[in-house]
């Protein structure tokens, strides 16, 4: 999904983090018995400009989520002093990263350690950094006092709820909202992880800037300005096959991560529909969204309902219907590259069924009792198909040979992914949903391993 990215400039202290790894161990520390499977990382932390040891610092342990993001563990923060740190673990994770923090400095992040790293000495050099300073302005360029500003990262997930910013997690990691002063100015601490700077005001709107923009405009030494776009108002109705659903508790969840390096942002709004199944979302950020209806059963179980794709327009009122009309779908089955189909094979030799996917944590709401019904799909020889009467949600396909005793009896066909039917608005409900090419794995045995 895409979201507006605003042109901004930034004034930020120079950033430098030096990480030096040594194989040798200081003489005052005994080496570990590597057969124990333990890991110890230690070293010095100095000011990159003066070379002096940093008096007070924090060490945070995390496990890599991927090459970009890290699951920092707030309960594993330790305090260290006099420019030295040490981390020891007899039963380390498969992969670990270290984060060094000190007030007035930009944090540093280590390379990834594997559990067999043994003894490692790693020194850090932190560059003094006062943080990121900026100003929040409204759509007309006037400064906005009292706007909330958040430094959103992977472990400081930020949610927008009725025009207010809320940290979903990360409080132990220092997640803290800041407010702009009477001149619309703010300061957020320096950050080493990929981030978004998010700003919101209930009356003036929503805005954000990404790290790449901040870093690029730092070279121009200009002040950071975050312009807010007015909120979009959404007037909606919940229906089931065209009939209004009155007095239904609901939650609208909107989440997006348009770039891999971005943290996930989400919008939440909820309440109870009126007698005509209607609801109002007063403040939705402009941009492309995927709205997921979720109903709370009252027993702690979220029940997934229909969904709708929406382009929210700044300052406009949009009217939508989130219903449960059945849809048709088309697609084509194709084999994965390198998966060889039997000689003389035709896709029409297979029996195919499609069924709604649910679990104990995410169930289909009672209002859609047919969502888990098994439906048969007739395939053409080339794998193309059309199926009618599908309801919104995640679907799974099962394929079996029509003749289990024939030449395909010892071949297994599997679709390991899920097909998702997203309900668009009522004006488009008659258009078939196109799955495109659905890739199928082909195995020479009946039970793939």
PDB file of C-alpha atoms in Angstrom, residues 168-420:
ATOM      1  CA  UNK A 168       1.112  -0.134  21.071  1.00  0.00           C
ATOM      2  CA  UNK A 169       4.327  -1.348  22.703  1.00  0.00           C
ATOM      3  CA  UNK A 170       7.856  -0.200  23.440  1.00  0.00           C
ATOM      4  CA  UNK A 171       7.279   1.634  26.711  1.00  0.00           C
ATOM      5  CA  UNK A 172      10.180  -0.236  28.311  1.00  0.00           C
ATOM      6  CA  UNK A 173      12.303   0.745  25.337  1.00  0.00           C
ATOM      7  CA  UNK A 174      11.712   4.438  25.947  1.00  0.00           C
ATOM      8  CA  UNK A 175       8.697   4.999  23.693  1.00  0.00           C
ATOM      9  CA  UNK A 176       7.281   8.376  24.666  1.00  0.00           C
ATOM     10  CA  UNK A 177       5.041  10.815  22.824  1.00  0.00           C
ATOM     11  CA  UNK A 178       6.103  14.456  22.664  1.00  0.00           C
ATOM     12  CA  UNK A 179       3.904  17.518  22.165  1.00  0.00           C
ATOM     13  CA  UNK A 180       4.728  20.512  20.013  1.00  0.00           C
ATOM     14  CA  UNK A 181       5.131  23.799  21.875  1.00  0.00           C
ATOM     15  CA  UNK A 182       3.331  27.070  21.144  1.00  0.00           C
ATOM     16  CA  UNK A 183       5.565  27.580  18.114  1.00  0.00           C
ATOM     17  CA  UNK A 184       4.807  24.091  16.788  1.00  0.00           C
ATOM     18  CA  UNK A 185       8.335  22.900  17.564  1.00  0.00           C
ATOM     19  CA  UNK A 186       9.384  19.473  18.835  1.00  0.00           C
ATOM     20  CA  UNK A 187      12.415  17.330  19.525  1.00  0.00           C
ATOM     21  CA  UNK A 188      12.647  13.537  19.365  1.00  0.00           C
ATOM     22  CA  UNK A 189      15.694  11.494  20.439  1.00  0.00           C
ATOM     23  CA  UNK A 190      18.155  10.193  17.838  1.00  0.00           C
ATOM     24  CA  UNK A 191      17.473   6.709  16.496  1.00  0.00           C
ATOM     25  CA  UNK A 192      19.528   3.997  14.781  1.00  0.00           C
ATOM     26  CA  UNK A 193      16.674   1.689  13.734  1.00  0.00           C
ATOM     27  CA  UNK A 194      14.542   2.412  10.643  1.00  0.00           C
ATOM     28  CA  UNK A 195      11.870   4.872  11.727  1.00  0.00           C
ATOM     29  CA  UNK A 196       8.989   7.125  10.808  1.00  0.00           C
ATOM     30  CA  UNK A 197       8.329  10.419  12.548  1.00  0.00           C
ATOM     31  CA  UNK A 198       4.547  10.587  12.871  1.00  0.00           C
ATOM     32  CA  UNK A 199       2.549  13.673  13.849  1.00  0.00           C
ATOM     33  CA  UNK A 200      -1.168  14.007  14.577  1.00  0.00           C
ATOM     34  CA  UNK A 201      -3.606  16.605  15.869  1.00  0.00           C
ATOM     35  CA  UNK A 202      -7.323  15.943  16.337  1.00  0.00           C
ATOM     36  CA  UNK A 203      -8.324  19.174  14.593  1.00  0.00           C
ATOM     37  CA  UNK A 204      -5.536  19.676  12.041  1.00  0.00           C
ATOM     38  CA  UNK A 205      -4.812  16.182  10.724  1.00  0.00           C
ATOM     39  CA  UNK A 206      -1.986  13.712  10.194  1.00  0.00           C
ATOM     40  CA  UNK A 207       1.518  13.695   8.708  1.00  0.00           C
ATOM     41  CA  UNK A 208       4.713  11.659   8.646  1.00  0.00           C
ATOM     42  CA  UNK A 209       8.280  11.637   7.348  1.00  0.00           C
ATOM     43  CA  UNK A 210      10.550   8.639   6.815  1.00  0.00           C
ATOM     44  CA  UNK A 211      14.177   8.178   7.839  1.00  0.00           C
ATOM     45  CA  UNK A 212      15.509   8.359   4.277  1.00  0.00           C
ATOM     46  CA  UNK A 213      13.956  11.805   3.865  1.00  0.00           C
ATOM     47  CA  UNK A 214      15.372  13.004   7.170  1.00  0.00           C
ATOM     48  CA  UNK A 215      18.853  11.725   6.384  1.00  0.00           C
ATOM     49  CA  UNK A 216      18.824  13.102   2.848  1.00  0.00           C
ATOM     50  CA  UNK A 217      17.719  16.577   3.855  1.00  0.00           C
ATOM     51  CA  UNK A 218      20.183  16.639   6.748  1.00  0.00           C
ATOM     52  CA  UNK A 219      22.856  17.485   4.199  1.00  0.00           C
ATOM     53  CA  UNK A 220      21.083  20.764   3.392  1.00  0.00           C
ATOM     54  CA  UNK A 221      21.035  21.774   7.084  1.00  0.00           C
ATOM     55  CA  UNK A 222      17.421  22.924   6.848  1.00  0.00           C
ATOM     56  CA  UNK A 223      14.764  22.658   9.568  1.00  0.00           C
ATOM     57  CA  UNK A 224      12.399  19.716   9.562  1.00  0.00           C
ATOM     58  CA  UNK A 225       8.811  20.674   8.774  1.00  0.00           C
ATOM     59  CA  UNK A 226       5.979  18.139   8.965  1.00  0.00           C
ATOM     60  CA  UNK A 227       2.831  19.384   7.188  1.00  0.00           C
ATOM     61  CA  UNK A 228      -0.440  17.873   8.366  1.00  0.00           C
ATOM     62  CA  UNK A 229      -3.139  16.815   5.921  1.00  0.00           C
ATOM     63  CA  UNK A 230      -6.762  17.089   7.084  1.00  0.00           C
ATOM     64  CA  UNK A 231      -8.422  13.909   8.270  1.00  0.00           C
ATOM     65  CA  UNK A 232     -10.775  11.971   6.032  1.00  0.00           C
ATOM     66  CA  UNK A 233     -14.249  11.324   7.476  1.00  0.00           C
ATOM     67  CA  UNK A 234     -15.764   7.922   6.690  1.00  0.00           C
ATOM     68  CA  UNK A 235     -19.499   7.268   6.909  1.00  0.00           C
ATOM     69  CA  UNK A 236     -20.155   3.564   6.569  1.00  0.00           C
ATOM     70  CA  UNK A 237     -22.723   0.835   6.871  1.00  0.00           C
ATOM     71  CA  UNK A 238     -22.364  -2.823   7.827  1.00  0.00           C
ATOM     72  CA  UNK A 239     -24.556  -5.183   5.840  1.00  0.00           C
ATOM     73  CA  UNK A 240     -25.051  -8.907   5.344  1.00  0.00           C
ATOM     74  CA  UNK A 241     -26.107  -9.712   1.789  1.00  0.00           C
ATOM     75  CA  UNK A 242     -27.515  -6.221   1.449  1.00  0.00           C
ATOM     76  CA  UNK A 243     -29.394  -6.196   4.775  1.00  0.00           C
ATOM     77  CA  UNK A 244     -28.269  -3.674   7.432  1.00  0.00           C
ATOM     78  CA  UNK A 245     -26.709  -5.093  10.593  1.00  0.00           C
ATOM     79  CA  UNK A 246     -28.014  -2.994  13.507  1.00  0.00           C
ATOM     80  CA  UNK A 247     -26.447  -2.751  16.969  1.00  0.00           C
ATOM     81  CA  UNK A 248     -23.329  -4.640  15.935  1.00  0.00           C
ATOM     82  CA  UNK A 249     -20.095  -4.020  17.813  1.00  0.00           C
ATOM     83  CA  UNK A 250     -17.326  -3.489  15.318  1.00  0.00           C
ATOM     84  CA  UNK A 251     -13.727  -2.432  14.976  1.00  0.00           C
ATOM     85  CA  UNK A 252     -12.162  -0.906  11.907  1.00  0.00           C
ATOM     86  CA  UNK A 253      -8.516  -1.849  11.608  1.00  0.00           C
ATOM     87  CA  UNK A 254      -6.306  -0.193   9.028  1.00  0.00           C
ATOM     88  CA  UNK A 255      -2.665  -1.213   8.808  1.00  0.00           C
ATOM     89  CA  UNK A 256       0.000  -0.509   6.224  1.00  0.00           C
ATOM     90  CA  UNK A 257       3.705  -1.011   5.627  1.00  0.00           C
ATOM     91  CA  UNK A 258       4.336   0.236   2.083  1.00  0.00           C
ATOM     92  CA  UNK A 259       8.101  -0.230   2.320  1.00  0.00           C
ATOM     93  CA  UNK A 260      10.029  -3.099   3.977  1.00  0.00           C
ATOM     94  CA  UNK A 261      12.148  -0.660   5.987  1.00  0.00           C
ATOM     95  CA  UNK A 262       9.086   1.072   7.435  1.00  0.00           C
ATOM     96  CA  UNK A 263       7.549   0.021  10.731  1.00  0.00           C
ATOM     97  CA  UNK A 264       3.884  -0.924  10.625  1.00  0.00           C
ATOM     98  CA  UNK A 265       1.415   1.874  11.354  1.00  0.00           C
ATOM     99  CA  UNK A 266      -2.212   1.177  12.087  1.00  0.00           C
ATOM    100  CA  UNK A 267      -5.455   3.045  12.578  1.00  0.00           C
ATOM    101  CA  UNK A 268      -8.196   1.765  14.864  1.00  0.00           C
ATOM    102  CA  UNK A 269     -11.743   2.927  15.370  1.00  0.00           C
ATOM    103  CA  UNK A 270     -14.721   1.138  16.810  1.00  0.00           C
ATOM    104  CA  UNK A 271     -18.144   1.338  18.337  1.00  0.00           C
ATOM    105  CA  UNK A 272     -21.665   0.052  17.751  1.00  0.00           C
ATOM    106  CA  UNK A 273     -23.717   0.435  14.595  1.00  0.00           C
ATOM    107  CA  UNK A 274     -27.067   2.200  14.782  1.00  0.00           C
ATOM    108  CA  UNK A 275     -30.468   0.731  13.866  1.00  0.00           C
ATOM    109  CA  UNK A 276     -29.563   0.952  10.179  1.00  0.00           C
ATOM    110  CA  UNK A 277     -26.135  -0.619  10.616  1.00  0.00           C
ATOM    111  CA  UNK A 278     -24.412   2.720  10.141  1.00  0.00           C
ATOM    112  CA  UNK A 279     -21.173   3.951  11.719  1.00  0.00           C
ATOM    113  CA  UNK A 280     -18.879   6.972  11.450  1.00  0.00           C
ATOM    114  CA  UNK A 281     -15.079   7.169  11.526  1.00  0.00           C
ATOM    115  CA  UNK A 282     -14.304  10.839  12.133  1.00  0.00           C
ATOM    116  CA  UNK A 283     -10.546  10.774  11.622  1.00  0.00           C
ATOM    117  CA  UNK A 284      -8.796   8.539   9.098  1.00  0.00           C
ATOM    118  CA  UNK A 285      -5.399   9.506   7.685  1.00  0.00           C
ATOM    119  CA  UNK A 286      -5.357  10.244   3.946  1.00  0.00           C
ATOM    120  CA  UNK A 287      -3.928   7.539   1.707  1.00  0.00           C
ATOM    121  CA  UNK A 288      -4.511   3.973   0.565  1.00  0.00           C
ATOM    122  CA  UNK A 289      -5.947   1.682   3.224  1.00  0.00           C
ATOM    123  CA  UNK A 290      -7.263  -1.835   3.637  1.00  0.00           C
ATOM    124  CA  UNK A 291     -10.097  -1.716   6.144  1.00  0.00           C
ATOM    125  CA  UNK A 292     -10.760  -4.969   7.994  1.00  0.00           C
ATOM    126  CA  UNK A 293     -13.963  -5.369   9.931  1.00  0.00           C
ATOM    127  CA  UNK A 294     -13.476  -7.226  13.199  1.00  0.00           C
ATOM    128  CA  UNK A 295     -16.163  -8.096  15.733  1.00  0.00           C
ATOM    129  CA  UNK A 296     -15.480  -8.821  19.384  1.00  0.00           C
ATOM    130  CA  UNK A 297     -17.439 -11.818  20.618  1.00  0.00           C
ATOM    131  CA  UNK A 298     -17.286 -10.604  24.219  1.00  0.00           C
ATOM    132  CA  UNK A 299     -15.139 -13.613  25.117  1.00  0.00           C
ATOM    133  CA  UNK A 300     -11.835 -12.208  23.971  1.00  0.00           C
ATOM    134  CA  UNK A 301     -12.110 -13.707  20.470  1.00  0.00           C
ATOM    135  CA  UNK A 302     -11.815 -11.457  17.456  1.00  0.00           C
ATOM    136  CA  UNK A 303     -14.132 -12.503  14.653  1.00  0.00           C
ATOM    137  CA  UNK A 304     -12.988 -11.576  11.178  1.00  0.00           C
ATOM    138  CA  UNK A 305     -15.605 -10.178   8.852  1.00  0.00           C
ATOM    139  CA  UNK A 306     -15.633  -8.616   5.374  1.00  0.00           C
ATOM    140  CA  UNK A 307     -13.067  -6.068   4.278  1.00  0.00           C
ATOM    141  CA  UNK A 308     -12.832  -3.168   1.897  1.00  0.00           C
ATOM    142  CA  UNK A 309     -10.072  -1.347   0.019  1.00  0.00           C
ATOM    143  CA  UNK A 310     -10.280   2.423   0.363  1.00  0.00           C
ATOM    144  CA  UNK A 311      -8.412   5.498  -0.834  1.00  0.00           C
ATOM    145  CA  UNK A 312      -8.999   8.076   1.907  1.00  0.00           C
ATOM    146  CA  UNK A 313      -8.990  11.641   0.543  1.00  0.00           C
ATOM    147  CA  UNK A 314      -7.799  14.475   2.781  1.00  0.00           C
ATOM    148  CA  UNK A 315     -10.588  16.734   3.993  1.00  0.00           C
ATOM    149  CA  UNK A 316     -13.336  14.714   2.293  1.00  0.00           C
ATOM    150  CA  UNK A 317     -16.263  12.652   3.553  1.00  0.00           C
ATOM    151  CA  UNK A 318     -16.392   9.174   2.028  1.00  0.00           C
ATOM    152  CA  UNK A 319     -19.358   6.819   2.141  1.00  0.00           C
ATOM    153  CA  UNK A 320     -18.723   3.083   2.100  1.00  0.00           C
ATOM    154  CA  UNK A 321     -20.556  -0.169   2.668  1.00  0.00           C
ATOM    155  CA  UNK A 322     -18.810  -3.141   4.247  1.00  0.00           C
ATOM    156  CA  UNK A 323     -21.046  -6.036   3.394  1.00  0.00           C
ATOM    157  CA  UNK A 324     -20.979  -9.745   2.856  1.00  0.00           C
ATOM    158  CA  UNK A 325     -22.270 -10.109  -0.660  1.00  0.00           C
ATOM    159  CA  UNK A 326     -21.113 -13.254  -2.356  1.00  0.00           C
ATOM    160  CA  UNK A 327     -18.649 -12.810  -5.205  1.00  0.00           C
ATOM    161  CA  UNK A 328     -17.411 -14.772  -8.154  1.00  0.00           C
ATOM    162  CA  UNK A 329     -13.704 -15.378  -8.666  1.00  0.00           C
ATOM    163  CA  UNK A 330     -11.513 -16.460 -11.558  1.00  0.00           C
ATOM    164  CA  UNK A 331      -7.952 -17.701 -11.763  1.00  0.00           C
ATOM    165  CA  UNK A 332      -5.565 -20.267 -13.180  1.00  0.00           C
ATOM    166  CA  UNK A 333      -3.620 -23.072 -11.530  1.00  0.00           C
ATOM    167  CA  UNK A 334       0.039 -23.339 -12.588  1.00  0.00           C
ATOM    168  CA  UNK A 335       2.873 -25.469 -11.239  1.00  0.00           C
ATOM    169  CA  UNK A 336       5.855 -23.967  -9.461  1.00  0.00           C
ATOM    170  CA  UNK A 337       8.950 -23.576 -11.621  1.00  0.00           C
ATOM    171  CA  UNK A 338      10.935 -26.809 -11.478  1.00  0.00           C
ATOM    172  CA  UNK A 339       7.945 -28.910 -10.415  1.00  0.00           C
ATOM    173  CA  UNK A 340       7.417 -31.434 -13.206  1.00  0.00           C
ATOM    174  CA  UNK A 341       3.886 -32.405 -14.194  1.00  0.00           C
ATOM    175  CA  UNK A 342       3.242 -36.044 -15.224  1.00  0.00           C
ATOM    176  CA  UNK A 343       3.189 -36.897 -18.923  1.00  0.00           C
ATOM    177  CA  UNK A 344      -0.211 -36.341 -20.501  1.00  0.00           C
ATOM    178  CA  UNK A 345      -1.374 -34.380 -17.470  1.00  0.00           C
ATOM    179  CA  UNK A 346      -4.387 -32.075 -17.650  1.00  0.00           C
ATOM    180  CA  UNK A 347      -5.560 -29.936 -14.744  1.00  0.00           C
ATOM    181  CA  UNK A 348      -9.085 -31.196 -15.371  1.00  0.00           C
ATOM    182  CA  UNK A 349      -7.891 -34.598 -14.075  1.00  0.00           C
ATOM    183  CA  UNK A 350      -8.015 -33.125 -10.547  1.00  0.00           C
ATOM    184  CA  UNK A 351     -10.890 -32.616  -8.145  1.00  0.00           C
ATOM    185  CA  UNK A 352     -10.575 -29.215  -6.474  1.00  0.00           C
ATOM    186  CA  UNK A 353     -12.384 -27.795  -3.468  1.00  0.00           C
ATOM    187  CA  UNK A 354     -12.138 -24.388  -1.814  1.00  0.00           C
ATOM    188  CA  UNK A 355     -13.054 -23.621   1.793  1.00  0.00           C
ATOM    189  CA  UNK A 356     -12.856 -20.697   4.192  1.00  0.00           C
ATOM    190  CA  UNK A 357      -9.846 -20.724   6.518  1.00  0.00           C
ATOM    191  CA  UNK A 358     -10.266 -19.968  10.225  1.00  0.00           C
ATOM    192  CA  UNK A 359      -8.589 -20.746  13.524  1.00  0.00           C
ATOM    193  CA  UNK A 360      -9.333 -20.566  17.230  1.00  0.00           C
ATOM    194  CA  UNK A 361      -7.894 -17.063  17.378  1.00  0.00           C
ATOM    195  CA  UNK A 362      -9.445 -15.690  14.187  1.00  0.00           C
ATOM    196  CA  UNK A 363     -12.857 -17.157  13.480  1.00  0.00           C
ATOM    197  CA  UNK A 364     -15.468 -16.256  10.925  1.00  0.00           C
ATOM    198  CA  UNK A 365     -18.309 -14.316  12.494  1.00  0.00           C
ATOM    199  CA  UNK A 366     -21.680 -16.074  13.016  1.00  0.00           C
ATOM    200  CA  UNK A 367     -23.232 -13.583  10.598  1.00  0.00           C
ATOM    201  CA  UNK A 368     -21.502 -15.483   7.792  1.00  0.00           C
ATOM    202  CA  UNK A 369     -22.468 -19.120   8.526  1.00  0.00           C
ATOM    203  CA  UNK A 370     -21.634 -20.307   5.016  1.00  0.00           C
ATOM    204  CA  UNK A 371     -18.081 -18.973   5.022  1.00  0.00           C
ATOM    205  CA  UNK A 372     -16.602 -22.388   5.796  1.00  0.00           C
ATOM    206  CA  UNK A 373     -18.734 -24.344   3.379  1.00  0.00           C
ATOM    207  CA  UNK A 374     -16.759 -26.512   0.971  1.00  0.00           C
ATOM    208  CA  UNK A 375     -17.255 -25.564  -2.654  1.00  0.00           C
ATOM    209  CA  UNK A 376     -16.148 -27.532  -5.695  1.00  0.00           C
ATOM    210  CA  UNK A 377     -14.197 -25.956  -8.541  1.00  0.00           C
ATOM    211  CA  UNK A 378     -14.328 -27.250 -12.095  1.00  0.00           C
ATOM    212  CA  UNK A 379     -10.977 -26.869 -13.847  1.00  0.00           C
ATOM    213  CA  UNK A 380     -10.376 -26.541 -17.566  1.00  0.00           C
ATOM    214  CA  UNK A 381      -7.525 -28.544 -19.079  1.00  0.00           C
ATOM    215  CA  UNK A 382      -5.261 -25.466 -18.911  1.00  0.00           C
ATOM    216  CA  UNK A 383      -6.017 -24.889 -15.211  1.00  0.00           C
ATOM    217  CA  UNK A 384      -8.348 -21.920 -15.597  1.00  0.00           C
ATOM    218  CA  UNK A 385     -11.414 -21.805 -13.371  1.00  0.00           C
ATOM    219  CA  UNK A 386     -14.349 -19.750 -12.198  1.00  0.00           C
ATOM    220  CA  UNK A 387     -16.107 -20.203  -8.880  1.00  0.00           C
ATOM    221  CA  UNK A 388     -19.257 -18.411  -7.728  1.00  0.00           C
ATOM    222  CA  UNK A 389     -20.691 -17.634  -4.311  1.00  0.00           C
ATOM    223  CA  UNK A 390     -17.442 -16.872  -2.474  1.00  0.00           C
ATOM    224  CA  UNK A 391     -17.602 -14.789   0.669  1.00  0.00           C
ATOM    225  CA  UNK A 392     -14.827 -12.416   1.778  1.00  0.00           C
ATOM    226  CA  UNK A 393     -11.971 -13.899   3.746  1.00  0.00           C
ATOM    227  CA  UNK A 394      -9.016 -16.269   3.522  1.00  0.00           C
ATOM    228  CA  UNK A 395      -9.572 -19.436   1.505  1.00  0.00           C
ATOM    229  CA  UNK A 396      -7.645 -22.668   1.143  1.00  0.00           C
ATOM    230  CA  UNK A 397      -7.604 -25.014  -1.855  1.00  0.00           C
ATOM    231  CA  UNK A 398      -7.410 -28.800  -1.757  1.00  0.00           C
ATOM    232  CA  UNK A 399      -6.506 -30.851  -4.841  1.00  0.00           C
ATOM    233  CA  UNK A 400      -6.903 -34.628  -5.304  1.00  0.00           C
ATOM    234  CA  UNK A 401      -6.822 -36.863  -8.407  1.00  0.00           C
ATOM    235  CA  UNK A 402     -10.270 -37.763  -9.710  1.00  0.00           C
ATOM    236  CA  UNK A 403      -9.010 -41.323 -10.163  1.00  0.00           C
ATOM    237  CA  UNK A 404      -6.920 -42.225  -7.069  1.00  0.00           C
ATOM    238  CA  UNK A 405      -5.972 -45.542  -8.691  1.00  0.00           C
ATOM    239  CA  UNK A 406      -4.837 -43.942 -11.933  1.00  0.00           C
ATOM    240  CA  UNK A 407      -1.430 -42.543 -12.944  1.00  0.00           C
ATOM    241  CA  UNK A 408      -1.882 -39.565 -10.615  1.00  0.00           C
ATOM    242  CA  UNK A 409      -2.546 -41.719  -7.566  1.00  0.00           C
ATOM    243  CA  UNK A 410       1.035 -41.432  -6.311  1.00  0.00           C
ATOM    244  CA  UNK A 411       1.371 -37.703  -7.008  1.00  0.00           C
ATOM    245  CA  UNK A 412       0.457 -35.002  -4.504  1.00  0.00           C
ATOM    246  CA  UNK A 413      -0.654 -31.491  -5.442  1.00  0.00           C
ATOM    247  CA  UNK A 414      -0.585 -28.811  -2.774  1.00  0.00           C
ATOM    248  CA  UNK A 415      -1.374 -25.113  -2.556  1.00  0.00           C
ATOM    249  CA  UNK A 416       0.436 -24.012   0.599  1.00  0.00           C
ATOM    250  CA  UNK A 417      -0.709 -20.402   0.473  1.00  0.00           C
ATOM    251  CA  UNK A 418      -4.123 -18.886   1.135  1.00  0.00           C
ATOM    252  CA  UNK A 419      -6.312 -17.103  -1.374  1.00  0.00           C
ATOM    253  CA  UNK A 420      -7.825 -13.887  -0.068  1.00  0.00           C
TER     254      UNK A 420
END
